[in-house]
Short mmCIF file of C-alpha atoms and ligand atoms in Angstrom, two decimals:
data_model
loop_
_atom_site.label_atom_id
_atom_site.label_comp_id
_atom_site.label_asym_id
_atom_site.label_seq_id
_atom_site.Cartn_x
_atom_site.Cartn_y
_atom_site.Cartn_z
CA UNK C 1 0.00 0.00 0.00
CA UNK C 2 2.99 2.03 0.98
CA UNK C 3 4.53 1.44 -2.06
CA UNK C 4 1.59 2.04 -4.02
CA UNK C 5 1.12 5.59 -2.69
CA UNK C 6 4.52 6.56 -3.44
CA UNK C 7 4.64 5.06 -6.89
CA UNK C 8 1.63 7.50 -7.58
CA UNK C 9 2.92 10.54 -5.85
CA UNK C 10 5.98 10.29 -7.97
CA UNK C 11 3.78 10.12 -11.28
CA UNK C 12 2.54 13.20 -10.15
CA UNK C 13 5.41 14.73 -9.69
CA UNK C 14 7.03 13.70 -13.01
CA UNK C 15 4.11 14.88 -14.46
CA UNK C 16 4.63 18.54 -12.51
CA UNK C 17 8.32 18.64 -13.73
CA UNK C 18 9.17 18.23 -10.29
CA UNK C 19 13.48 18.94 -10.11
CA UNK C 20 13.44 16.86 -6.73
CA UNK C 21 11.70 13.74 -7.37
CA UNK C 22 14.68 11.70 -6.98
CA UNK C 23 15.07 13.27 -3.81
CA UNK C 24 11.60 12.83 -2.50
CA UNK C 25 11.55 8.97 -3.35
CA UNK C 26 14.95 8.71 -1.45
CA UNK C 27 13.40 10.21 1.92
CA UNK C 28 9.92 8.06 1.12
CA UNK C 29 12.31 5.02 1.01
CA UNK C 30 14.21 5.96 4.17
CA UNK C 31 10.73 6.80 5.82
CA UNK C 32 9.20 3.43 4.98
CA UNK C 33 11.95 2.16 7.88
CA UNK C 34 9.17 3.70 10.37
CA UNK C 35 6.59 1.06 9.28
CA UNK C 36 9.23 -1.64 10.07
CA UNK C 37 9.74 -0.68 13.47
CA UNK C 38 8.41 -2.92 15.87
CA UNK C 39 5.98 0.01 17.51
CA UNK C 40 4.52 0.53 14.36
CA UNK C 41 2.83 -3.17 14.26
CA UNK C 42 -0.09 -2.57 16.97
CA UNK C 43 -1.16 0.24 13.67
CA UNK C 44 -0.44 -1.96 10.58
CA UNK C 45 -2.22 -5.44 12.39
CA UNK C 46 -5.80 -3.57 12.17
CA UNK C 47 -4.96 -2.08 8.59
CA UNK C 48 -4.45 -5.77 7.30
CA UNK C 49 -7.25 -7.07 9.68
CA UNK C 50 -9.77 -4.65 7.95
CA UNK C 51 -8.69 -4.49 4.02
CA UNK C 52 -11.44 -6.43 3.04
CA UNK C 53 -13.90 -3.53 3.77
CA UNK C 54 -14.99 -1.70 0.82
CA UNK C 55 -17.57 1.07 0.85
CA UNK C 56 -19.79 1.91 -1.91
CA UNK C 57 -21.38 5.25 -0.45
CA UNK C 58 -18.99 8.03 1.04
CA UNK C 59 -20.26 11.65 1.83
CA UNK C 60 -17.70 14.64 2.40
CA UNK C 61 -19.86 17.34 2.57
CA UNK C 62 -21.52 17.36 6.04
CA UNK C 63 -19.27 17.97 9.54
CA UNK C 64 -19.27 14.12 9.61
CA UNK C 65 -16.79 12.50 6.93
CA UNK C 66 -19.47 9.69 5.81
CA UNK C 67 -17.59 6.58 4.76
CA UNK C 68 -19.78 3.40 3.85
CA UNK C 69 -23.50 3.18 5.05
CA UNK C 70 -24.51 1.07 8.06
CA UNK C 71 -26.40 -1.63 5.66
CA UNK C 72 -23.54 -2.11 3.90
CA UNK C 73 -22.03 -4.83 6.46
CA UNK C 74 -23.57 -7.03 8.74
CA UNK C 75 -23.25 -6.92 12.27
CA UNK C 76 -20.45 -9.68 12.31
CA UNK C 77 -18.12 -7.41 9.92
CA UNK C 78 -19.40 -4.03 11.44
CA UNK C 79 -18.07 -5.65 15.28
CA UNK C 80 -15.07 -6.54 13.59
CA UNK C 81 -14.22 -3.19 11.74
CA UNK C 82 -15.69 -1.39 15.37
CA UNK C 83 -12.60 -3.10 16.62
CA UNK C 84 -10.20 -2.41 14.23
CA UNK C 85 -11.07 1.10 14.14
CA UNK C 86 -11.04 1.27 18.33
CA UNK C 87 -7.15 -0.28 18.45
CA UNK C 88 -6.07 2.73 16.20
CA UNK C 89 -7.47 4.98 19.17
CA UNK C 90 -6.52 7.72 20.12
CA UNK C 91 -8.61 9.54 17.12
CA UNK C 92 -7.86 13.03 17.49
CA UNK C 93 -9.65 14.73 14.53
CA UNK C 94 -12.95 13.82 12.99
CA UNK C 95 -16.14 13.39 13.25
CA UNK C 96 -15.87 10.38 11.02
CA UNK C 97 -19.10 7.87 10.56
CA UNK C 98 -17.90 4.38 9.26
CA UNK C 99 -20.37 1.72 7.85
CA UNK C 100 -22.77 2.89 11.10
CA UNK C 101 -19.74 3.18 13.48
CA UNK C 102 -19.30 7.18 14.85
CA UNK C 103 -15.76 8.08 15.58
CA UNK C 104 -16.24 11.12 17.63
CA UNK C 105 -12.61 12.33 17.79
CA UNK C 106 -11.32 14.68 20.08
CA UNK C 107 -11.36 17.43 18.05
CA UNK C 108 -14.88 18.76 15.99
CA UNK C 109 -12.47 19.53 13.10
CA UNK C 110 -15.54 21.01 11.18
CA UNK C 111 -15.46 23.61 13.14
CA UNK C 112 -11.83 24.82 11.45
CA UNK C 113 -12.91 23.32 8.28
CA UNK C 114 -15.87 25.80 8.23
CA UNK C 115 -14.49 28.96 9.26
CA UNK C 116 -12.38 28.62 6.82
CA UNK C 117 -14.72 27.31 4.00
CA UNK C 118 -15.88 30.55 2.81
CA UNK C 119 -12.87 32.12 2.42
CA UNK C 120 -10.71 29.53 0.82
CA UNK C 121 -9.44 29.68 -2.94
CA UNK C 122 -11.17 27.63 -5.40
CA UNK C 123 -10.00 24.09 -4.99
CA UNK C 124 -11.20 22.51 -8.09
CA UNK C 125 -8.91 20.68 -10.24
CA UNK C 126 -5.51 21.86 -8.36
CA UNK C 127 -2.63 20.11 -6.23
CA UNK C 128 -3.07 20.58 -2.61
CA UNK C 129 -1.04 20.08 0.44
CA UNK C 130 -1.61 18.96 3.96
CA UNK C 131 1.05 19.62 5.84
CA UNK C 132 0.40 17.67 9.24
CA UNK C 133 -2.62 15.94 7.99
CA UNK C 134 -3.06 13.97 10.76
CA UNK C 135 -5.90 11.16 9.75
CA UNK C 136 -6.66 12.70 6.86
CA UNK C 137 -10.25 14.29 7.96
CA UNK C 138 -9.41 17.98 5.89
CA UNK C 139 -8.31 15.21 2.83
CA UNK C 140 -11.28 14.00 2.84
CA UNK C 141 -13.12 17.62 3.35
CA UNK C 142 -10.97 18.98 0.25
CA UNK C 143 -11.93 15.75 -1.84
CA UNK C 144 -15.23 17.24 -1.95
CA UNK C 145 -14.00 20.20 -3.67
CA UNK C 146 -12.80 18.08 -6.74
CA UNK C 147 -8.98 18.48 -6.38
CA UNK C 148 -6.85 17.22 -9.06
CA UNK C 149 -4.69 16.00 -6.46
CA UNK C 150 -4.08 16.37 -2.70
CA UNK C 151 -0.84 15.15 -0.54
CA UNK C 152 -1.21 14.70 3.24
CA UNK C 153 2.24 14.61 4.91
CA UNK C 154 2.52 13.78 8.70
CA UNK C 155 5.33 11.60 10.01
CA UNK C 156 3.06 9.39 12.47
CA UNK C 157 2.79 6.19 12.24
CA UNK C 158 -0.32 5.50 13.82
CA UNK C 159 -2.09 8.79 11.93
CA UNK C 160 -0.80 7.28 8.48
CA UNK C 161 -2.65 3.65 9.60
CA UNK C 162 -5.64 5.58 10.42
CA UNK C 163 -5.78 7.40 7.08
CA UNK C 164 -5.04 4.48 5.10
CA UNK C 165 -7.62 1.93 6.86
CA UNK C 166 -9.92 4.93 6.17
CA UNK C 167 -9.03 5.67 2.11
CA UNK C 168 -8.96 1.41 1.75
CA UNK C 169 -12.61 1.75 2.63
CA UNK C 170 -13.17 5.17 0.30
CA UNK C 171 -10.70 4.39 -2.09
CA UNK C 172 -10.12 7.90 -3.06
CA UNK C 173 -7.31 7.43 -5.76
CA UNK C 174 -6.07 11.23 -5.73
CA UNK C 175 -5.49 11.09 -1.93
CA UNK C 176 -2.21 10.43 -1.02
CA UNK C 177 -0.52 10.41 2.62
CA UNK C 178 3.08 10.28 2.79
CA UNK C 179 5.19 9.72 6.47
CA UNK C 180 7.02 12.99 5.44
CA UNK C 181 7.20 16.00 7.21
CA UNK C 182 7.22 19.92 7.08
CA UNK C 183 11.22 19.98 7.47
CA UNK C 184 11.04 18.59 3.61
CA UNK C 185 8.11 20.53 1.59
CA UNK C 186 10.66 23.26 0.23
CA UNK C 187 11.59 19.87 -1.73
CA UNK C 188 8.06 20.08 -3.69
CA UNK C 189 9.68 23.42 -4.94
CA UNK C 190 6.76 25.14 -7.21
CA UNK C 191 4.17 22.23 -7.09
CA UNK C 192 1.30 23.21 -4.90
CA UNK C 193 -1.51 25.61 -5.98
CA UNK C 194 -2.68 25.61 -2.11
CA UNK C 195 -0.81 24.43 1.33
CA UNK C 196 -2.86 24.02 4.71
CA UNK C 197 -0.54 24.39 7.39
CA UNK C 198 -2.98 24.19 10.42
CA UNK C 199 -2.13 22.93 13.90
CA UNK C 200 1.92 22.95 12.78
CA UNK C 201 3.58 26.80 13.13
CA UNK C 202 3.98 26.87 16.76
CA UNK C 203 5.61 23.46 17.18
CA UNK C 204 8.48 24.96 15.39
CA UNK C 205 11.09 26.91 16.79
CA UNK C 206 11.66 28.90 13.41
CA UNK C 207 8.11 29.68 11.82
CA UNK C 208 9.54 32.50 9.66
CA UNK C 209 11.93 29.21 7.97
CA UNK C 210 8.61 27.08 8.14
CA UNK C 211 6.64 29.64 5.72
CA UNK C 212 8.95 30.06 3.43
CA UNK C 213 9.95 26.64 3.00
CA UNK C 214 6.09 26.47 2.31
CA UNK C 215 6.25 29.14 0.12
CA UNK C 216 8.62 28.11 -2.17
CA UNK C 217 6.88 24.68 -2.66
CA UNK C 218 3.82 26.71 -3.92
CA UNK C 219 3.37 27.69 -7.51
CA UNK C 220 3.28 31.54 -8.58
CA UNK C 221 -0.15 33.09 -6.89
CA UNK C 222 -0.45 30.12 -4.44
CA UNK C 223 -2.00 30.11 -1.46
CA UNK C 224 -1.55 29.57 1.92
CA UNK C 225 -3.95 28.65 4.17
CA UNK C 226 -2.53 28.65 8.03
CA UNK C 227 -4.43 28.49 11.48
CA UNK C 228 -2.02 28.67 14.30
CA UNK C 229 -2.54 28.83 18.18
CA UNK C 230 -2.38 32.10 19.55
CA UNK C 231 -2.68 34.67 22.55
CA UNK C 232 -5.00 37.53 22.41
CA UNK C 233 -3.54 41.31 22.04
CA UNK C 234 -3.15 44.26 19.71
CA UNK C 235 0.69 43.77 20.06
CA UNK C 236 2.65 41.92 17.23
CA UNK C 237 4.00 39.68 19.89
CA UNK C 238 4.59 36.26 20.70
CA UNK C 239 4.76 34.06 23.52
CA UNK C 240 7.76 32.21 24.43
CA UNK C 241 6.78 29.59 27.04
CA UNK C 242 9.86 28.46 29.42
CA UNK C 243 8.84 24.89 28.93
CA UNK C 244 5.63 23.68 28.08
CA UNK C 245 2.31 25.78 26.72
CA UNK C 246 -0.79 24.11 27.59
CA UNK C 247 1.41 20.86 29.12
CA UNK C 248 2.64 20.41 25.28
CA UNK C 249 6.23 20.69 25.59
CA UNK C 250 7.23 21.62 21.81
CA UNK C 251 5.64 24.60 21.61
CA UNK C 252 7.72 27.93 20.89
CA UNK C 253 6.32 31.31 19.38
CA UNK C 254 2.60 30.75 20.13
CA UNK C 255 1.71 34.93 17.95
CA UNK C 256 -0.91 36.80 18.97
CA UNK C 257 -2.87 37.69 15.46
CA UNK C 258 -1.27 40.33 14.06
CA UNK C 259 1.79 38.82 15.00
CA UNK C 260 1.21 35.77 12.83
CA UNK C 261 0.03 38.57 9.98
CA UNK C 262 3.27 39.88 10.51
CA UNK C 263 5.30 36.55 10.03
CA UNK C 264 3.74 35.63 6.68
CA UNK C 265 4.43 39.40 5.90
CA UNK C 266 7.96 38.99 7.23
CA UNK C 267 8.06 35.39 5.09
CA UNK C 268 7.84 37.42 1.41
CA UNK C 269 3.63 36.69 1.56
CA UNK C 270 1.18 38.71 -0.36
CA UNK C 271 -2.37 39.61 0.30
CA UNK C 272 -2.26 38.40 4.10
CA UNK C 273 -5.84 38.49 5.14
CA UNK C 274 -6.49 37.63 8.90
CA UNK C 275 -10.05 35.83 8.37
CA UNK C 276 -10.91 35.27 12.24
CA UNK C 277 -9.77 34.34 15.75
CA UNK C 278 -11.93 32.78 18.85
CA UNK C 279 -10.89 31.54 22.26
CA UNK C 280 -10.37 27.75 22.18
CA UNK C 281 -12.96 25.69 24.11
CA UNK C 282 -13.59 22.68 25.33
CA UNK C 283 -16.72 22.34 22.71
CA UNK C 284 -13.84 22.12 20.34
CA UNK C 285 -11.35 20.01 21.72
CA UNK C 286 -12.61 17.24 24.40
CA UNK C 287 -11.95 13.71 26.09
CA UNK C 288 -14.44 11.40 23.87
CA UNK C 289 -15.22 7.25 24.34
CA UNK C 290 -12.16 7.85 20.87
CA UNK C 291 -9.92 9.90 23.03
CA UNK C 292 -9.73 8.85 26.62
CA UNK C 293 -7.03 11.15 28.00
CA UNK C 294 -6.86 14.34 29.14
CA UNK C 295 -7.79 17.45 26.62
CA UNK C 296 -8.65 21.04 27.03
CA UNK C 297 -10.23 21.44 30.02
CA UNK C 298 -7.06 19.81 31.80
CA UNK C 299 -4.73 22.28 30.12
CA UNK C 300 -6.17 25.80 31.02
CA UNK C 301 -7.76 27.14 34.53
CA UNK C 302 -11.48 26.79 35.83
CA UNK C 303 -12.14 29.94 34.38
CA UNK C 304 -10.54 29.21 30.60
CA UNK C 305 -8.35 32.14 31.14
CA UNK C 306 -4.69 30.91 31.94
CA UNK C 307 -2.73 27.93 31.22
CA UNK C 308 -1.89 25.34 33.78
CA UNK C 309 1.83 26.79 33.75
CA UNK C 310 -0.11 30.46 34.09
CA UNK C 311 0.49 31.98 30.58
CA UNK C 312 -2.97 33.59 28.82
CA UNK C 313 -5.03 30.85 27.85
CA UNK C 314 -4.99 30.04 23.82
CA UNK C 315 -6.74 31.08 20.82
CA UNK C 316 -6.94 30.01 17.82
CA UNK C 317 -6.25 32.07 14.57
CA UNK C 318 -7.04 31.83 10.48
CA UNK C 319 -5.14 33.14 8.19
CA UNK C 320 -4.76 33.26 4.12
CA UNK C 321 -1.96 34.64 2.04
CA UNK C 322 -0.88 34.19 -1.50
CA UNK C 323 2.47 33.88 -2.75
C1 SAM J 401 -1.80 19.90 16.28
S1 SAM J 401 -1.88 18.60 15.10
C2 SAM J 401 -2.67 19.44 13.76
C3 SAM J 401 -3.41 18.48 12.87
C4 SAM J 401 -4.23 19.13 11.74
N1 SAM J 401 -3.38 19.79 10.78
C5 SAM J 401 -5.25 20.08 12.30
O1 SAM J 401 -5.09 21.29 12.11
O2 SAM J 401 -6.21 19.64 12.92
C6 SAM J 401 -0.19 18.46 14.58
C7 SAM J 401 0.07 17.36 13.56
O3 SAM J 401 1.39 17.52 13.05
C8 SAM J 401 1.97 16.25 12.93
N2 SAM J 401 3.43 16.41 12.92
C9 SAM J 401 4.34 16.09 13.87
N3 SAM J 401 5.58 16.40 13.44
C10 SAM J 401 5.44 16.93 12.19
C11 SAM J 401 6.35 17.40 11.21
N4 SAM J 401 7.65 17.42 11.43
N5 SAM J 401 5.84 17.83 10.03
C12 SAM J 401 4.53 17.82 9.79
N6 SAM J 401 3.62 17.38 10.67
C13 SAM J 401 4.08 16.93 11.85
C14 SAM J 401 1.41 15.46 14.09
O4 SAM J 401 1.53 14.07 13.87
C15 SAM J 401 -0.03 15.96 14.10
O5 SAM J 401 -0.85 15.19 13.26
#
């Protein structure tokens, strides 16, 4: 399956004159080492378990990424998939619904997907990137959009089992998820005619390198579509936490907005248009019977106003730009 996916990805990329293919299927090579490693069989035992299930309905344009309808299995299969799909857990984006069975994820990742939606660039018929695609859930969100082609790169293991027992099921050809990660998109240099980078700036400790590695992999008038956490303020200023923000130890510059308007400025983007910001919540971001562990409400006060560690509690904030 591995194989598969890159043998298409690299068609693609022939096709797009890409100058580093031979580059790209060296790191894809060296990154299919991951799957070998003996953590990385609890992910690929379900994958094999469950490649017999095939759907013939999927639906991408509700909140809830529709896979399969419940009548499409029996009860038998459905148990069997219900299990498969629960030893992938934790599921941190979604809603998914599969054959019947509701993944509610951590995260209501509709909620992103559509405060963004009416502000994104056409996405019919061009090359898109996910950088940190996690299980795929915005892949499956663009697919609905007719894309001519869309790359998910996240470097986890047990995200890239989830997407592909997912897309074995959909069988979305023009998907493609690839154990790669942001450190190598300057690679895909002119390729992309949009890049999400959501969820990914502030785990970096150089997000001014980060966008314009991004922008050079996008094609002339690209866009960029980033959401980043943030603190409120009318400062261009970012947070610098000590050690951890929110108990996540690799975070670094965590911008308030006009701060991350200023880094895509500062990264040689054009047209930067802030589209929104909002507190986080814990309607967004939650424990779930799919994520047992602790989530938002463990991470910030009582009152949703400072961190555990005592820094202002997060936002979250949308942005588009165009190379
Ligand atoms: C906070 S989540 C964001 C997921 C998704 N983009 C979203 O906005 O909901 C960060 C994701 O980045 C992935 N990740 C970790 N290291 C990465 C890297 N070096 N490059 C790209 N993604 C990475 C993680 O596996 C995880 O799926």
């Amino acid at each position: 399956m591995y194989l598969q996916g890159k043998n298409l990805l690299l068609n693609k990329l022939s096709s797009l004159d890409c100058k580093n293919t031979d580059k790209i299927e060296e790191l894809i090579d060296k990154r299919y080492s991951f799957l070998l490693r003996e953590s990385s069989e609890r992910f690929l035992v379900p994958l094999f378990e469950s490649r017999d299930f095939k759907a013939e309905f999927c639906d991408f344009s509700g909140d809830t990424v529709v896979i399969g309808r419940p009548e499409e299995v029996n009860n038998e299969n459905r148990e069997r998939l219900y299990n498969s799909l629960k030893s992938l857990m934790p599921w941190r984006k979604g809603p998914f619904s599969v054959f019947g069975i509701e993944i509610d994820a951590e995260w209501r990742s509709f909620r992103k997907w559509n405060r963004f939606k009416p502000h994104l660039p056409d996405l019919k018929g061009k090359v898109i990137c996910d950088i940190g695609c996690n299980n795929g859930y915005y892949m499956f969100k663009t697919a609905y959009h007719k894309p001519d082609f869309v790359l998910g790169i996240d470097p986890t293991v047990q995200y890239y089992s989830q997407f592909s027992l997912l897309n074995s099921m959909a069988g979305i050809t023009n998907l493609n998820f690839q154990l790669l990660g942001v450190e190598h998109i300057h690679l895909f240099e002119g390729i992309f005619d949009v890049v999400f980078l959501m969820g990914i700036l502030y785990h970096h400790p150089n997000p001014i390198d980060i966008l314009k590695k991004v922008k050079s992999s996008l094609k002339k008038d690209g866009y960029i579509v980033v959401e980043s956490q943030g603190i409120e303020g009318d400062l261009p200023i970012a947070l610098f936490p000590e050690k951890r923000y929110a108990k996540v130890p690799g975070t670094y510059f965590v911008p308030t907005p006009s701060c991350l308007v200023n880094f895509l400025k500062r990264a040689g983007f054009k047209d930067v248009k802030l589209i929104c910001y909002h507190k986080m919540s814990s309607e967004e971001q939650r424990s779930t019977d799919w994520m047992v562990y602790q989530s938002y409400k463990d991470f910030v006060n009582e009152e949703n106003t400072l961190t555990v560690e005592g820094y202002p509690a997060p936002i979250r904030i949308y942005a588009i730009a165009k190379k």
